[in-house]
CSV table of C-alpha atoms and ligand atoms in Angstrom, one decimal:
chain,number,residue,atom,x,y,z
M,138,UNK,CA,172.7,155.9,-27.4
M,139,UNK,CA,171.6,153.0,-25.3
M,140,UNK,CA,168.2,153.7,-24.5
M,141,UNK,CA,166.7,153.2,-20.8
M,142,UNK,CA,164.8,150.2,-21.5
M,143,UNK,CA,167.8,148.5,-23.6
M,144,UNK,CA,169.6,149.6,-20.4
M,145,UNK,CA,167.7,147.7,-18.1
M,146,UNK,CA,167.2,144.5,-20.2
M,147,UNK,CA,170.5,144.5,-20.3
M,148,UNK,CA,170.5,144.6,-16.5
M,149,UNK,CA,168.1,141.5,-16.5
M,150,UNK,CA,170.4,140.0,-19.3
M,151,UNK,CA,173.4,140.1,-16.1
M,152,UNK,CA,170.1,138.3,-13.8
M,153,UNK,CA,170.4,135.6,-16.1
M,154,UNK,CA,173.5,135.1,-16.6
M,155,UNK,CA,173.7,135.6,-13.1
M,156,UNK,CA,170.6,132.6,-12.6
M,157,UNK,CA,173.0,130.0,-13.8
M,158,UNK,CA,175.4,128.3,-11.7
M,159,UNK,CA,179.1,127.0,-13.0
M,160,UNK,CA,179.8,127.2,-16.5
M,161,UNK,CA,183.4,127.6,-16.9
M,162,UNK,CA,185.7,126.9,-18.5
M,163,UNK,CA,182.8,129.5,-20.4
M,164,UNK,CA,181.5,132.9,-18.9
M,165,UNK,CA,178.7,133.0,-17.6
M,166,UNK,CA,176.6,135.6,-20.0
M,167,UNK,CA,172.9,136.0,-20.7
M,168,UNK,CA,170.9,137.6,-24.0
M,169,UNK,CA,167.6,139.5,-23.7
M,170,UNK,CA,165.4,140.0,-27.2
M,171,UNK,CA,163.4,143.2,-27.9
M,172,UNK,CA,161.1,144.0,-30.0
M,173,UNK,CA,162.2,147.6,-32.2
M,174,UNK,CA,159.2,149.6,-29.1
M,175,UNK,CA,161.1,147.5,-26.1
M,176,UNK,CA,158.7,144.9,-25.3
M,177,UNK,CA,161.1,141.2,-24.2
M,178,UNK,CA,160.4,138.9,-26.4
M,179,UNK,CA,162.5,136.0,-24.9
M,180,UNK,CA,165.8,135.3,-22.5
M,181,UNK,CA,168.5,133.2,-22.8
M,182,UNK,CA,171.2,131.9,-20.9
M,183,UNK,CA,175.2,130.3,-21.5
M,184,UNK,CA,174.9,126.7,-19.0
M,185,UNK,CA,177.9,125.7,-20.1
M,186,UNK,CA,180.8,124.3,-22.4
M,187,UNK,CA,179.3,122.7,-25.0
M,188,UNK,CA,175.9,123.5,-24.5
M,189,UNK,CA,174.4,126.7,-27.0
M,190,UNK,CA,175.6,130.2,-26.4
M,191,UNK,CA,172.6,133.3,-24.8
M,192,UNK,CA,171.9,134.5,-28.3
M,193,UNK,CA,170.9,131.2,-29.7
M,194,UNK,CA,169.3,130.0,-26.4
M,195,UNK,CA,167.3,133.4,-27.3
M,196,UNK,CA,166.7,132.8,-30.9
M,197,UNK,CA,165.3,129.1,-30.4
M,198,UNK,CA,162.9,130.8,-27.9
M,199,UNK,CA,162.0,134.2,-29.6
M,200,UNK,CA,161.5,132.1,-32.9
M,201,UNK,CA,160.7,133.9,-36.3
M,202,UNK,CA,159.5,137.4,-33.3
M,203,UNK,CA,163.6,138.1,-34.1
M,204,UNK,CA,163.7,139.4,-36.9
M,205,UNK,CA,163.7,143.2,-36.4
M,206,UNK,CA,164.3,142.9,-32.7
M,207,UNK,CA,167.2,143.9,-31.2
M,208,UNK,CA,169.6,141.3,-29.0
M,209,UNK,CA,170.7,143.0,-25.5
M,210,UNK,CA,173.7,140.9,-24.3
M,211,UNK,CA,176.4,140.7,-21.7
M,212,UNK,CA,179.1,139.7,-23.7
M,213,UNK,CA,180.2,140.6,-27.6
M,214,UNK,CA,178.8,138.0,-29.5
M,215,UNK,CA,181.3,135.3,-30.6
M,216,UNK,CA,182.7,135.3,-34.5
M,217,UNK,CA,183.9,131.6,-34.2
M,218,UNK,CA,182.9,128.5,-34.5
M,219,UNK,CA,184.3,126.3,-31.2
M,220,UNK,CA,182.1,124.1,-29.3
M,221,UNK,CA,178.9,125.4,-31.2
M,222,UNK,CA,178.9,127.9,-33.7
M,223,UNK,CA,179.0,132.0,-34.4
M,224,UNK,CA,176.7,134.3,-32.4
M,225,UNK,CA,177.5,136.2,-34.6
M,226,UNK,CA,176.4,134.2,-37.9
M,227,UNK,CA,173.4,133.2,-35.7
M,228,UNK,CA,172.5,136.7,-34.9
M,229,UNK,CA,172.9,137.8,-38.6
M,230,UNK,CA,170.6,135.0,-39.6
M,231,UNK,CA,167.7,135.2,-37.0
M,232,UNK,CA,167.3,138.8,-38.8
M,233,UNK,CA,168.0,140.8,-35.9
M,234,UNK,CA,168.5,144.4,-36.3
M,235,UNK,CA,170.4,145.8,-33.5
M,236,UNK,CA,173.3,144.6,-30.9
M,237,UNK,CA,174.3,146.3,-27.1
M,238,UNK,CA,176.6,144.1,-25.6
M,239,UNK,CA,178.1,144.7,-22.4
M,240,UNK,CA,181.8,143.0,-22.3
M,241,UNK,CA,183.6,143.7,-25.3
M,242,UNK,CA,185.0,139.6,-25.6
M,243,UNK,CA,188.3,139.4,-24.5
M,244,UNK,CA,188.9,135.4,-25.7
M,245,UNK,CA,191.3,136.6,-28.8
M,246,UNK,CA,189.7,133.0,-30.6
M,247,UNK,CA,186.1,134.4,-30.7
M,248,UNK,CA,186.0,137.9,-30.6
M,249,UNK,CA,185.3,140.0,-33.4
M,250,UNK,CA,181.2,139.3,-33.5
M,251,UNK,CA,180.9,143.4,-33.2
M,252,UNK,CA,182.8,144.2,-36.7
M,253,UNK,CA,181.0,141.2,-38.2
M,254,UNK,CA,177.3,142.3,-37.5
M,255,UNK,CA,178.4,145.9,-38.1
M,256,UNK,CA,180.0,144.8,-41.8
M,257,UNK,CA,176.8,143.5,-42.0
M,258,UNK,CA,174.8,146.4,-41.3
M,259,UNK,CA,173.8,145.8,-37.9
M,260,UNK,CA,173.7,149.2,-35.6
M,261,UNK,CA,175.9,147.4,-32.6
M,262,UNK,CA,177.0,149.5,-29.1
M,263,UNK,CA,179.2,148.3,-27.0
M,264,UNK,CA,180.4,148.8,-23.2
M,265,UNK,CA,176.7,149.2,-22.2
M,266,UNK,CA,177.2,148.2,-18.6
M,267,UNK,CA,180.5,146.6,-19.3
M,268,UNK,CA,182.0,147.1,-16.1
M,269,UNK,CA,179.3,144.9,-14.5
M,270,UNK,CA,179.5,142.0,-16.7
M,271,UNK,CA,183.0,142.2,-16.2
M,272,UNK,CA,182.8,141.3,-12.8
M,273,UNK,CA,180.5,138.5,-12.9
M,274,UNK,CA,182.9,137.0,-15.4
M,275,UNK,CA,186.0,138.4,-13.0
M,276,UNK,CA,188.0,135.0,-12.7
M,277,UNK,CA,187.2,133.7,-16.4
M,278,UNK,CA,188.4,137.3,-17.7
M,279,UNK,CA,191.8,137.2,-16.3
M,280,UNK,CA,192.4,133.7,-17.2
M,281,UNK,CA,191.3,134.1,-20.8
M,282,UNK,CA,194.0,137.8,-20.8
M,283,UNK,CA,196.9,135.8,-18.9
M,284,UNK,CA,196.9,132.7,-20.0
M,285,UNK,CA,197.0,131.6,-16.1
M,286,UNK,CA,194.2,130.5,-14.3
M,287,UNK,CA,192.7,133.0,-11.5
M,288,UNK,CA,193.4,132.1,-8.0
M,289,UNK,CA,191.8,132.6,-5.2
M,290,UNK,CA,193.5,131.5,-1.5
M,291,UNK,CA,191.7,130.5,0.9
M,292,UNK,CA,192.5,130.2,4.9
M,293,UNK,CA,191.0,129.4,7.7
M,294,UNK,CA,193.2,131.2,11.4
M,295,UNK,CA,192.7,132.1,15.1
M,296,UNK,CA,192.2,136.2,15.3
M,297,UNK,CA,196.3,136.0,15.8
M,298,UNK,CA,196.4,134.5,12.3
M,299,UNK,CA,197.6,130.9,13.1
M,300,UNK,CA,196.7,127.9,11.5
M,301,UNK,CA,197.9,125.0,13.2
M,302,UNK,CA,199.3,124.6,17.4
M,303,UNK,CA,203.0,124.2,17.7
M,304,UNK,CA,202.2,120.6,17.7
M,305,UNK,CA,200.2,120.6,13.9
M,306,UNK,CA,197.2,119.9,15.5
M,307,UNK,CA,194.5,122.2,13.1
M,308,UNK,CA,191.4,120.5,13.3
M,309,UNK,CA,188.7,122.5,13.6
M,310,UNK,CA,189.9,126.6,13.5
M,311,UNK,CA,186.8,128.0,11.8
M,312,UNK,CA,183.5,126.3,12.8
M,313,UNK,CA,180.9,124.5,11.2
M,314,UNK,CA,178.8,127.5,9.6
M,315,UNK,CA,182.3,128.6,7.8
M,316,UNK,CA,183.1,125.3,6.6
M,317,UNK,CA,180.2,125.0,5.0
M,318,UNK,CA,180.4,128.7,3.8
M,319,UNK,CA,183.8,127.5,1.7
M,320,UNK,CA,181.8,124.8,0.0
M,321,UNK,CA,179.3,127.3,-2.2
M,322,UNK,CA,183.1,128.9,-3.2
M,323,UNK,CA,184.7,125.2,-3.9
M,324,UNK,CA,181.1,124.6,-6.4
M,325,UNK,CA,182.5,128.1,-8.4
M,326,UNK,CA,185.9,127.3,-9.1
M,327,UNK,CA,186.5,124.4,-11.4
M,328,UNK,CA,190.0,123.4,-9.2
M,329,UNK,CA,191.4,122.6,-6.0
M,330,UNK,CA,194.8,123.0,-5.4
M,331,UNK,CA,196.7,122.0,-2.4
M,332,UNK,CA,200.3,120.6,-1.5
M,333,UNK,CA,200.9,116.9,-0.7
M,334,UNK,CA,202.5,117.6,2.6
M,335,UNK,CA,198.6,118.6,3.0
M,336,UNK,CA,197.4,115.3,1.9
M,337,UNK,CA,199.7,113.9,4.0
M,338,UNK,CA,198.8,115.8,7.2
M,339,UNK,CA,194.9,116.0,6.9
M,340,UNK,CA,194.0,113.7,4.4
M,341,UNK,CA,190.9,116.0,3.0
M,342,UNK,CA,188.6,114.7,0.9
M,343,UNK,CA,188.6,118.3,-1.1
M,344,UNK,CA,185.1,117.8,-3.0
M,345,UNK,CA,182.2,119.6,-3.3
M,346,UNK,CA,179.3,119.0,-0.9
M,347,UNK,CA,175.4,119.9,-0.6
M,348,UNK,CA,174.2,120.7,2.7
M,349,UNK,CA,174.1,117.5,4.1
M,350,UNK,CA,178.1,116.8,3.8
M,351,UNK,CA,177.1,114.6,0.6
M,352,UNK,CA,179.2,115.1,-2.6
M,353,UNK,CA,177.5,116.5,-5.2
M,354,UNK,CA,177.4,114.3,-8.4
M,355,UNK,CA,181.1,113.0,-10.1
M,356,UNK,CA,180.5,115.1,-12.9
M,357,UNK,CA,179.5,118.4,-10.3
M,358,UNK,CA,183.1,118.2,-9.2
M,359,UNK,CA,186.3,120.6,-9.4
M,360,UNK,CA,189.1,119.1,-10.3
M,361,UNK,CA,191.4,118.0,-7.3
M,362,UNK,CA,195.1,119.1,-7.9
M,363,UNK,CA,198.0,118.0,-5.8
M,364,UNK,CA,200.6,119.4,-6.4
M,365,UNK,CA,204.7,118.3,-5.1
M,366,UNK,CA,206.5,115.5,-5.4
M,367,UNK,CA,206.0,113.8,-2.4
M,368,UNK,CA,204.2,110.2,-3.2
M,369,UNK,CA,200.7,110.3,-2.3
M,370,UNK,CA,199.6,106.2,-1.1
M,371,UNK,CA,196.5,104.9,-2.7
M,372,UNK,CA,194.4,104.8,0.4
M,373,UNK,CA,193.9,108.2,1.2
M,374,UNK,CA,190.9,109.8,0.4
M,375,UNK,CA,191.9,112.7,-2.6
M,376,UNK,CA,192.7,109.4,-4.6
M,377,UNK,CA,189.3,108.3,-4.1
M,378,UNK,CA,186.6,107.6,-6.6
M,379,UNK,CA,184.6,111.4,-6.1
M,380,UNK,CA,185.9,113.3,-8.5
M,381,UNK,CA,188.6,113.5,-10.6
M,382,UNK,CA,192.4,114.2,-9.3
M,383,UNK,CA,195.2,114.8,-11.3
M,384,UNK,CA,198.8,115.0,-9.5
M,385,UNK,CA,201.1,117.7,-10.5
M,386,UNK,CA,205.2,116.7,-9.6
M,387,UNK,CA,205.9,119.9,-9.3
M,388,UNK,CA,206.6,122.5,-6.6
M,389,UNK,CA,206.5,126.1,-9.5
M,390,UNK,CA,203.4,127.5,-9.2
M,391,UNK,CA,204.4,129.0,-12.4
M,392,UNK,CA,204.4,125.6,-14.1
M,393,UNK,CA,201.6,124.3,-12.1
M,394,UNK,CA,199.0,127.1,-13.1
M,395,UNK,CA,200.4,126.4,-17.3
M,396,UNK,CA,199.5,122.9,-17.0
M,397,UNK,CA,196.3,124.2,-15.7
M,398,UNK,CA,195.8,126.7,-18.2
M,399,UNK,CA,196.6,123.9,-20.7
M,400,UNK,CA,193.5,121.8,-19.6
M,401,UNK,CA,191.1,125.1,-19.5
M,402,UNK,CA,191.3,125.7,-15.8
M,403,UNK,CA,190.2,128.7,-15.2
M,404,UNK,CA,189.8,129.3,-11.4
M,405,UNK,CA,191.5,128.1,-8.6
M,406,UNK,CA,190.6,127.5,-4.8
M,407,UNK,CA,194.0,127.2,-3.7
M,408,UNK,CA,193.7,125.7,0.1
M,409,UNK,CA,197.2,124.7,0.8
M,410,UNK,CA,199.6,125.3,4.0
M,411,UNK,CA,201.4,128.5,4.8
M,412,UNK,CA,204.3,127.1,2.5
M,413,UNK,CA,202.7,125.9,-0.3
M,414,UNK,CA,200.7,130.0,-0.3
M,415,UNK,CA,203.6,131.6,1.1
M,416,UNK,CA,205.0,130.5,-2.3
M,417,UNK,CA,202.0,131.4,-4.6
M,418,UNK,CA,202.0,134.9,-3.2
M,419,UNK,CA,205.8,135.5,-3.7
M,420,UNK,CA,205.2,134.5,-7.4
M,421,UNK,CA,202.4,137.1,-7.4
M,422,UNK,CA,200.1,135.1,-8.3
M,423,UNK,CA,197.2,135.1,-5.5
M,424,UNK,CA,194.7,137.0,-7.4
M,425,UNK,CA,192.0,137.2,-4.2
M,426,UNK,CA,192.2,136.3,-0.5
M,427,UNK,CA,189.3,134.6,1.8
M,428,UNK,CA,190.5,134.4,5.5
M,429,UNK,CA,187.9,133.4,7.8
M,430,UNK,CA,189.3,134.4,11.5
M,431,UNK,CA,187.8,132.3,14.1
M,432,UNK,CA,186.7,134.3,17.9
M,433,UNK,CA,190.2,132.5,19.6
M,434,UNK,CA,194.0,133.2,20.1
M,435,UNK,CA,196.3,130.6,20.4
M,436,UNK,CA,199.5,132.6,20.9
M,437,UNK,CA,201.9,129.6,19.4
M,438,UNK,CA,201.5,127.8,16.1
M,439,UNK,CA,202.1,128.5,12.4
M,440,UNK,CA,200.5,131.7,10.9
M,441,UNK,CA,198.8,131.4,7.3
M,442,UNK,CA,201.2,132.7,4.8
M,443,UNK,CA,204.9,132.1,5.1
M,444,UNK,CA,206.1,134.4,2.6
M,445,UNK,CA,209.9,135.2,2.1
M,446,UNK,CA,209.2,138.7,3.7
M,447,UNK,CA,212.5,140.8,5.5
M,448,UNK,CA,211.5,144.0,6.6
M,449,UNK,CA,208.0,146.2,6.8
M,450,UNK,CA,208.1,147.7,3.6
M,451,UNK,CA,207.3,144.2,1.9
M,452,UNK,CA,204.2,144.1,3.6
M,453,UNK,CA,201.2,143.9,0.6
M,454,UNK,CA,198.7,146.0,0.7
M,455,UNK,CA,195.0,143.9,0.7
M,456,UNK,CA,191.8,145.8,-1.1
M,457,UNK,CA,188.9,144.7,0.9
M,458,UNK,CA,185.8,144.0,-0.5
M,459,UNK,CA,184.1,142.4,1.7
M,460,UNK,CA,183.3,141.4,5.6
M,461,UNK,CA,180.9,139.1,6.5
M,462,UNK,CA,180.2,137.2,10.1
M,463,UNK,CA,179.8,133.5,8.9
M,464,UNK,CA,178.2,131.8,12.2
M,465,UNK,CA,180.8,132.7,15.5
M,466,UNK,CA,184.0,133.7,12.6
M,467,UNK,CA,184.5,136.8,10.6
M,468,UNK,CA,185.0,136.2,6.4
M,469,UNK,CA,187.2,138.6,4.8
M,470,UNK,CA,187.4,138.8,1.1
M,471,UNK,CA,190.4,141.0,-0.6
M,472,UNK,CA,192.5,141.7,-3.8
M,473,UNK,CA,195.8,142.2,-3.5
M,474,UNK,CA,196.5,146.3,-4.1
M,475,UNK,CA,198.2,146.0,-7.6
M,476,UNK,CA,198.4,149.5,-7.7
M,477,UNK,CA,200.1,150.2,-4.6
M,478,UNK,CA,202.7,147.7,-5.1
M,479,UNK,CA,203.3,148.6,-8.1
M,480,UNK,CA,204.0,152.2,-6.4
M,481,UNK,CA,205.7,150.9,-3.8
M,482,UNK,CA,208.2,149.1,-6.3
N,762,AOF,C1,179.0,134.6,-26.8
N,762,AOF,N1,178.0,134.0,-26.2
N,762,AOF,O1,177.0,132.7,-24.7
N,762,AOF,C2,179.6,132.4,-24.7
N,762,AOF,C3,180.5,133.3,-25.4
N,762,AOF,O2,183.9,126.9,-28.3
N,762,AOF,P1,182.7,127.4,-27.1
N,762,AOF,O3,181.9,127.2,-28.0
N,762,AOF,O4,182.8,126.8,-26.0
N,762,AOF,O5,182.8,129.0,-27.0
N,762,AOF,C4,183.4,129.5,-26.1
N,762,AOF,C5,184.4,130.7,-25.9
N,762,AOF,O6,182.5,132.0,-26.6
N,762,AOF,C6,184.8,131.4,-25.4
N,762,AOF,O7,185.8,131.7,-24.6
N,762,AOF,C7,183.8,133.0,-25.3
N,762,AOF,O8,184.7,133.8,-26.0
N,762,AOF,C8,182.7,132.8,-25.7
N,762,AOF,N2,181.7,132.6,-25.1
N,762,AOF,N3,179.7,133.9,-26.6
N,762,AOF,O9,178.1,134.6,-27.9
N,762,AOF,C9,178.2,132.9,-25.4
N,762,AOF,N4,179.7,131.5,-23.9
N,763,ZN,ZN1,179.0,132.9,-29.1
């Protein structure tokens, strides 16, 4: 059984992991080292692929004090030599006596650290605050378990769900505050996906920008992905030098996600128009919906989503997670309620 002291140390390890920016394609991981009587020796966190893992980071701060310590980690220590060495081994070499972790590593190539540690005689406890840890890496977890990226679909519409007027004009339905809010989400995903139609119609930049609207450095940008069969002339902004761009000549959502998974993309931010969003929706490939509803009505024009629904039982429930005012707009965050959908099927 994990003690109260260990559980509260796990909360601090989760905070350490949360305090880090985007780590994709890797998960966010934190680690706290405790003396046998529960005093904190060191805190570590993982800062992204290619940098040291949380356990190794904590051990490097602790030095010789790690001998006999308890390691509290938000993810099962890895058992593989990937971009860096195996953490299970590093914990053994540091002389750690007990390991408490939250989420079991769903990445089969890295998992198995618990078994290795137990075989070496270490006292190991799994699943402490496991749900919180899994929630922290929700997108990464889905990506490594299913082999396709997590997809968040974002749209901005009037209260009657219109994203454009009948003449096609669509700028700007949501407020500047909502558009700024979108930037924080873009920064958390590792690819921004639209169709060629959106590029040709709106010429968006699809970059992650700071509060002053300057693009972040190239290395901090998400991959811009344009799917579809129309050619994009070179003067379009998506082809500029501010961020990497990938053109995929396919209209098939599953095929595109597969190609993105091959590039270790874990979280796709889908900003496509109604038809592209509809194709993902029909295929069951939307995991989260973020809608910005502006306090206005149009009464005509395209709806946010064009699916293959024909009758009311085709309606699919959304489980709401959050409802917040962003400036004058309403932001709704939810996910398709898969359990209820299976009941209907
Ligand atoms: C840990 N501690 O802090 C992290 C872990 O190839 P790499 O070195 O980048 O490793 C990536 C995999 O290692 C990742 O998919 C996940 O399974 C695990 N991440 N493990 O023990 C950490 N970031
Ligand atoms: Zn590791």
